[in-house]
PDB file of C-alpha atoms in Angstrom:
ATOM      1  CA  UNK A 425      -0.125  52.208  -3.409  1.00 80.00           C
ATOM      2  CA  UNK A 426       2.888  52.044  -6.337  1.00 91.00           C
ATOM      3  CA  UNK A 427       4.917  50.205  -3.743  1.00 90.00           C
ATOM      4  CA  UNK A 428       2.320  47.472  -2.983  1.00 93.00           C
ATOM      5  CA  UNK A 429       1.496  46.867  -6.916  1.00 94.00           C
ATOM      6  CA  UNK A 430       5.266  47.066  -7.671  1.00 94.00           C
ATOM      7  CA  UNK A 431       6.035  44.540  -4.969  1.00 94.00           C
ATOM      8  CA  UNK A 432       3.207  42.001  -6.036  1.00 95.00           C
ATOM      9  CA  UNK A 433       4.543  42.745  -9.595  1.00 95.00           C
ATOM     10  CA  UNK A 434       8.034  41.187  -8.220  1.00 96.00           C
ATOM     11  CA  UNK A 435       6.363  38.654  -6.420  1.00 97.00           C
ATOM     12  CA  UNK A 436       4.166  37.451  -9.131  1.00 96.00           C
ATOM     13  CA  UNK A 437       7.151  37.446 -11.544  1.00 96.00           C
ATOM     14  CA  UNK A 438       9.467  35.706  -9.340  1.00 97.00           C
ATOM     15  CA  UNK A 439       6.847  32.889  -8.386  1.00 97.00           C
ATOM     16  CA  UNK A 440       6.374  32.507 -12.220  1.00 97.00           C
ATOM     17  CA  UNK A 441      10.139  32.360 -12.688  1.00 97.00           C
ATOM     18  CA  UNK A 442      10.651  29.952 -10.081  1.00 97.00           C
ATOM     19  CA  UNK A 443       7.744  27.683 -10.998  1.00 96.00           C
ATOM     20  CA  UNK A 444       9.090  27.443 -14.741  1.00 97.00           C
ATOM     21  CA  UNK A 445      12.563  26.113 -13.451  1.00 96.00           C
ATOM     22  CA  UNK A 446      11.230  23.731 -10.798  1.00 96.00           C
ATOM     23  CA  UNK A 447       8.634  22.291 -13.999  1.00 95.00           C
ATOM     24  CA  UNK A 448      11.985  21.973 -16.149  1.00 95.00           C
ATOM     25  CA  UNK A 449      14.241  20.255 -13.205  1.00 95.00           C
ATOM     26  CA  UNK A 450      11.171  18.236 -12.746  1.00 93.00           C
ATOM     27  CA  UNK A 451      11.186  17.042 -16.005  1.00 91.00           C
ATOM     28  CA  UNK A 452      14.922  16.583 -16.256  1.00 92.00           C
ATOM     29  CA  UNK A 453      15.738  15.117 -13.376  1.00 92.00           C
ATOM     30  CA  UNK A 454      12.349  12.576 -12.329  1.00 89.00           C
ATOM     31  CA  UNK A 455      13.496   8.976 -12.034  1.00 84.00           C
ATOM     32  CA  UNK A 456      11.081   6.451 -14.379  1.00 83.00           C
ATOM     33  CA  UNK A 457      10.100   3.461 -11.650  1.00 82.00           C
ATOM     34  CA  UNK A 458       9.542   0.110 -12.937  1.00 83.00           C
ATOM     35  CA  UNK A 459       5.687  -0.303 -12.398  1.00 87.00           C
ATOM     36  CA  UNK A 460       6.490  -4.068 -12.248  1.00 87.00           C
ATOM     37  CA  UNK A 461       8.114  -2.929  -8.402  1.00 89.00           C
ATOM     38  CA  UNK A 462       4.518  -1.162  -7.335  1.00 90.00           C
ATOM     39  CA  UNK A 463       2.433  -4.134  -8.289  1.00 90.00           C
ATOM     40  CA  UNK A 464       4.975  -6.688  -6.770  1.00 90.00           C
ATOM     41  CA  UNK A 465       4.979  -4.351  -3.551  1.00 90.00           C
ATOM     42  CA  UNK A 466       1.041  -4.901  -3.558  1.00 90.00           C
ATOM     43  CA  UNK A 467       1.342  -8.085  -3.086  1.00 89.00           C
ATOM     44  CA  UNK A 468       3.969  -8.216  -0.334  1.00 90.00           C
ATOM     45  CA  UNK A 469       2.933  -8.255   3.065  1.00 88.00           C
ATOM     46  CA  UNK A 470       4.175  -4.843   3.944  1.00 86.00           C
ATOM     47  CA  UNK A 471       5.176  -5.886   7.511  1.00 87.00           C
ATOM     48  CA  UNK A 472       9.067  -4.926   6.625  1.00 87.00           C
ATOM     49  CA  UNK A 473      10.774  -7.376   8.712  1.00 88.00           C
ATOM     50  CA  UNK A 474      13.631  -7.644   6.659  1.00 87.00           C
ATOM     51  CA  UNK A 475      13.854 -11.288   7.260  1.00 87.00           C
ATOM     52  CA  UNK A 476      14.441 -11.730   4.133  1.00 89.00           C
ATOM     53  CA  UNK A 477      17.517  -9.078   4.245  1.00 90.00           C
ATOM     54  CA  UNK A 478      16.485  -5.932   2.397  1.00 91.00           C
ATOM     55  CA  UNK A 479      15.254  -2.866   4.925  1.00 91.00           C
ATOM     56  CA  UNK A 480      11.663  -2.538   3.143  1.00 91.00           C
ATOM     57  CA  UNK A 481       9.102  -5.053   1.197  1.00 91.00           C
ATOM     58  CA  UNK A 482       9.484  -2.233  -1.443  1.00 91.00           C
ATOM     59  CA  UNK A 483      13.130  -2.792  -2.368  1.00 93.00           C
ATOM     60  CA  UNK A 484      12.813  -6.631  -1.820  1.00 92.00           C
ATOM     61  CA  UNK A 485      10.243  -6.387  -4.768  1.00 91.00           C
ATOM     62  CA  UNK A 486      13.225  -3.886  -6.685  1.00 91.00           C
ATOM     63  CA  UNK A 487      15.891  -6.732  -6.339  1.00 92.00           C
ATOM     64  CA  UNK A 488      12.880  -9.170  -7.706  1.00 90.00           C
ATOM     65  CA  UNK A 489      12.121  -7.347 -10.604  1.00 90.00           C
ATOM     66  CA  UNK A 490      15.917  -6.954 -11.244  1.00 89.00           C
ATOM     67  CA  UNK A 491      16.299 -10.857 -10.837  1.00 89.00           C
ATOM     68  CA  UNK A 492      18.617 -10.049  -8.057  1.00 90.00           C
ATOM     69  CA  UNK A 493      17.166 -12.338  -4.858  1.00 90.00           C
ATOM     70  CA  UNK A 494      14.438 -15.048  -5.145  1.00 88.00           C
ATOM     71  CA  UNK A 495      10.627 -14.981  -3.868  1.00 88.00           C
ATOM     72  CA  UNK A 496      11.585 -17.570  -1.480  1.00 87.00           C
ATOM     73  CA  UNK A 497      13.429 -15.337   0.963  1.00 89.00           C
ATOM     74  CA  UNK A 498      10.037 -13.767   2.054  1.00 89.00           C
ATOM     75  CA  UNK A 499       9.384 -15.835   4.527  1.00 86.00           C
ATOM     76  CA  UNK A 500       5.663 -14.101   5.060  1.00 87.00           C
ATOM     77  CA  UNK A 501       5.108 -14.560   1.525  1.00 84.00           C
ATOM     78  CA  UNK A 502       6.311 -17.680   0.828  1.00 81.00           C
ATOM     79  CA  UNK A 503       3.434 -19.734   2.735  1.00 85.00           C
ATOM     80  CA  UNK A 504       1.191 -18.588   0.935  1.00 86.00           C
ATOM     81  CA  UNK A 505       1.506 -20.368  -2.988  1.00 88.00           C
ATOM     82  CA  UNK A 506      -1.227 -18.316  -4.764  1.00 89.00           C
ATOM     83  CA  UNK A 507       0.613 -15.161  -3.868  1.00 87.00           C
ATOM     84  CA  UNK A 508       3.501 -16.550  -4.998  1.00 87.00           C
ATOM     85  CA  UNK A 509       3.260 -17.522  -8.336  1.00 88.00           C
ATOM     86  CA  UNK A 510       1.418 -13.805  -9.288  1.00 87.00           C
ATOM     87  CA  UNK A 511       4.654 -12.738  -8.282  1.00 86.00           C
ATOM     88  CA  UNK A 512       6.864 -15.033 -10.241  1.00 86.00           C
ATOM     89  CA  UNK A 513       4.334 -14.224 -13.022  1.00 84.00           C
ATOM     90  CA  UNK A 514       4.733 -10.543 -12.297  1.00 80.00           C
ATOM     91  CA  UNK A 515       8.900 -11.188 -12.369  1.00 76.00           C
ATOM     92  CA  UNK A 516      10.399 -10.789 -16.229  1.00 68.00           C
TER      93      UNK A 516
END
Protein backbone atom coordinates (compact mmCIF):
# COMPACT_ATOMS: atom_id res chain seq x y z
CA UNK A 1 0.00 0.00 0.00
CA UNK A 2 3.24 2.57 0.77
CA UNK A 3 4.47 1.59 -2.66
CA UNK A 4 1.25 2.48 -4.57
CA UNK A 5 0.81 6.01 -2.60
CA UNK A 6 4.59 6.62 -2.97
CA UNK A 7 4.43 5.91 -6.68
CA UNK A 8 1.26 8.17 -7.34
CA UNK A 9 3.16 10.67 -5.07
CA UNK A 10 6.02 10.57 -7.96
CA UNK A 11 3.61 10.52 -10.54
CA UNK A 12 1.55 13.36 -9.38
CA UNK A 13 4.74 15.42 -8.77
CA UNK A 14 6.31 14.71 -11.97
CA UNK A 15 3.03 15.49 -14.06
CA UNK A 16 2.96 18.81 -12.05
CA UNK A 17 6.63 19.39 -12.86
CA UNK A 18 6.26 18.69 -16.36
CA UNK A 19 3.06 20.66 -16.87
CA UNK A 20 4.77 23.89 -15.27
CA UNK A 21 7.67 23.72 -17.93
CA UNK A 22 5.52 22.90 -20.96
CA UNK A 23 3.08 26.27 -19.61
CA UNK A 24 6.52 28.30 -19.49
CA UNK A 25 7.95 26.97 -23.08
CA UNK A 26 4.47 27.68 -24.14
CA UNK A 27 4.62 31.03 -23.22
CA UNK A 28 8.16 31.61 -24.39
CA UNK A 29 8.27 30.14 -27.38
CA UNK A 30 4.29 30.67 -29.10
CA UNK A 31 4.56 32.55 -32.38
CA UNK A 32 1.95 35.86 -32.41
CA UNK A 33 -0.01 35.34 -36.05
CA UNK A 34 -1.14 38.32 -37.80
CA UNK A 35 -5.02 38.01 -37.45
CA UNK A 36 -5.11 40.10 -40.68
CA UNK A 37 -3.76 36.36 -42.39
CA UNK A 38 -6.97 34.35 -40.70
CA UNK A 39 -9.54 36.79 -41.96
CA UNK A 40 -7.84 37.12 -45.46
CA UNK A 41 -7.71 33.14 -45.47
CA UNK A 42 -11.64 33.35 -44.89
CA UNK A 43 -12.12 34.82 -47.73
CA UNK A 44 -9.95 32.74 -50.06
CA UNK A 45 -11.38 29.97 -51.76
CA UNK A 46 -9.52 27.31 -49.91
CA UNK A 47 -9.23 25.04 -53.01
CA UNK A 48 -5.14 25.32 -52.74
CA UNK A 49 -4.30 25.10 -56.28
CA UNK A 50 -1.35 27.02 -56.05
CA UNK A 51 -2.02 28.65 -59.30
CA UNK A 52 -1.16 31.47 -58.01
CA UNK A 53 2.39 29.93 -56.78
CA UNK A 54 2.32 29.57 -53.01
CA UNK A 55 1.51 25.70 -51.73
CA UNK A 56 -1.67 26.85 -49.55
CA UNK A 57 -4.47 29.81 -49.76
CA UNK A 58 -3.14 30.33 -46.15
CA UNK A 59 0.37 31.52 -46.99
CA UNK A 60 -0.86 33.30 -50.22
CA UNK A 61 -2.92 35.47 -47.70
CA UNK A 62 0.76 35.67 -45.41
CA UNK A 63 2.65 37.13 -48.52
CA UNK A 64 -0.63 39.56 -48.88
CA UNK A 65 -0.60 40.84 -45.61
CA UNK A 66 3.23 41.24 -45.91
CA UNK A 67 2.68 43.19 -49.29
CA UNK A 68 4.76 40.53 -50.83
CA UNK A 69 2.45 39.22 -54.07
CA UNK A 70 -0.76 40.94 -55.33
CA UNK A 71 -4.59 39.75 -55.04
CA UNK A 72 -4.54 39.34 -58.66
CA UNK A 73 -2.56 36.11 -58.77
CA UNK A 74 -5.62 34.21 -57.31
CA UNK A 75 -7.02 33.38 -60.16
CA UNK A 76 -10.29 31.83 -58.17
CA UNK A 77 -10.50 34.95 -56.37
CA UNK A 78 -9.95 37.37 -58.72
CA UNK A 79 -13.42 36.92 -60.68
CA UNK A 80 -15.11 37.65 -58.19
CA UNK A 81 -14.72 41.89 -57.44
CA UNK A 82 -16.68 42.05 -54.13
CA UNK A 83 -14.31 39.55 -52.64
CA UNK A 84 -11.69 41.36 -53.81
CA UNK A 85 -11.73 44.64 -52.61
CA UNK A 86 -12.56 43.19 -48.70
CA UNK A 87 -9.31 41.85 -49.26
CA UNK A 88 -7.45 44.85 -50.50
CA UNK A 89 -9.37 46.56 -47.64
CA UNK A 90 -8.25 43.85 -45.28
CA UNK A 91 -4.36 44.40 -46.80
CA UNK A 92 -2.34 47.36 -44.67
Amino acid sequence: MEKTLLSMAVMGGLAALLGIILSAAYSKLKVEEDPGVEKITELLPGVNCGACGFASCEEFARQLVRKETDIEKCRITFRNKEVVMKIKNLTP
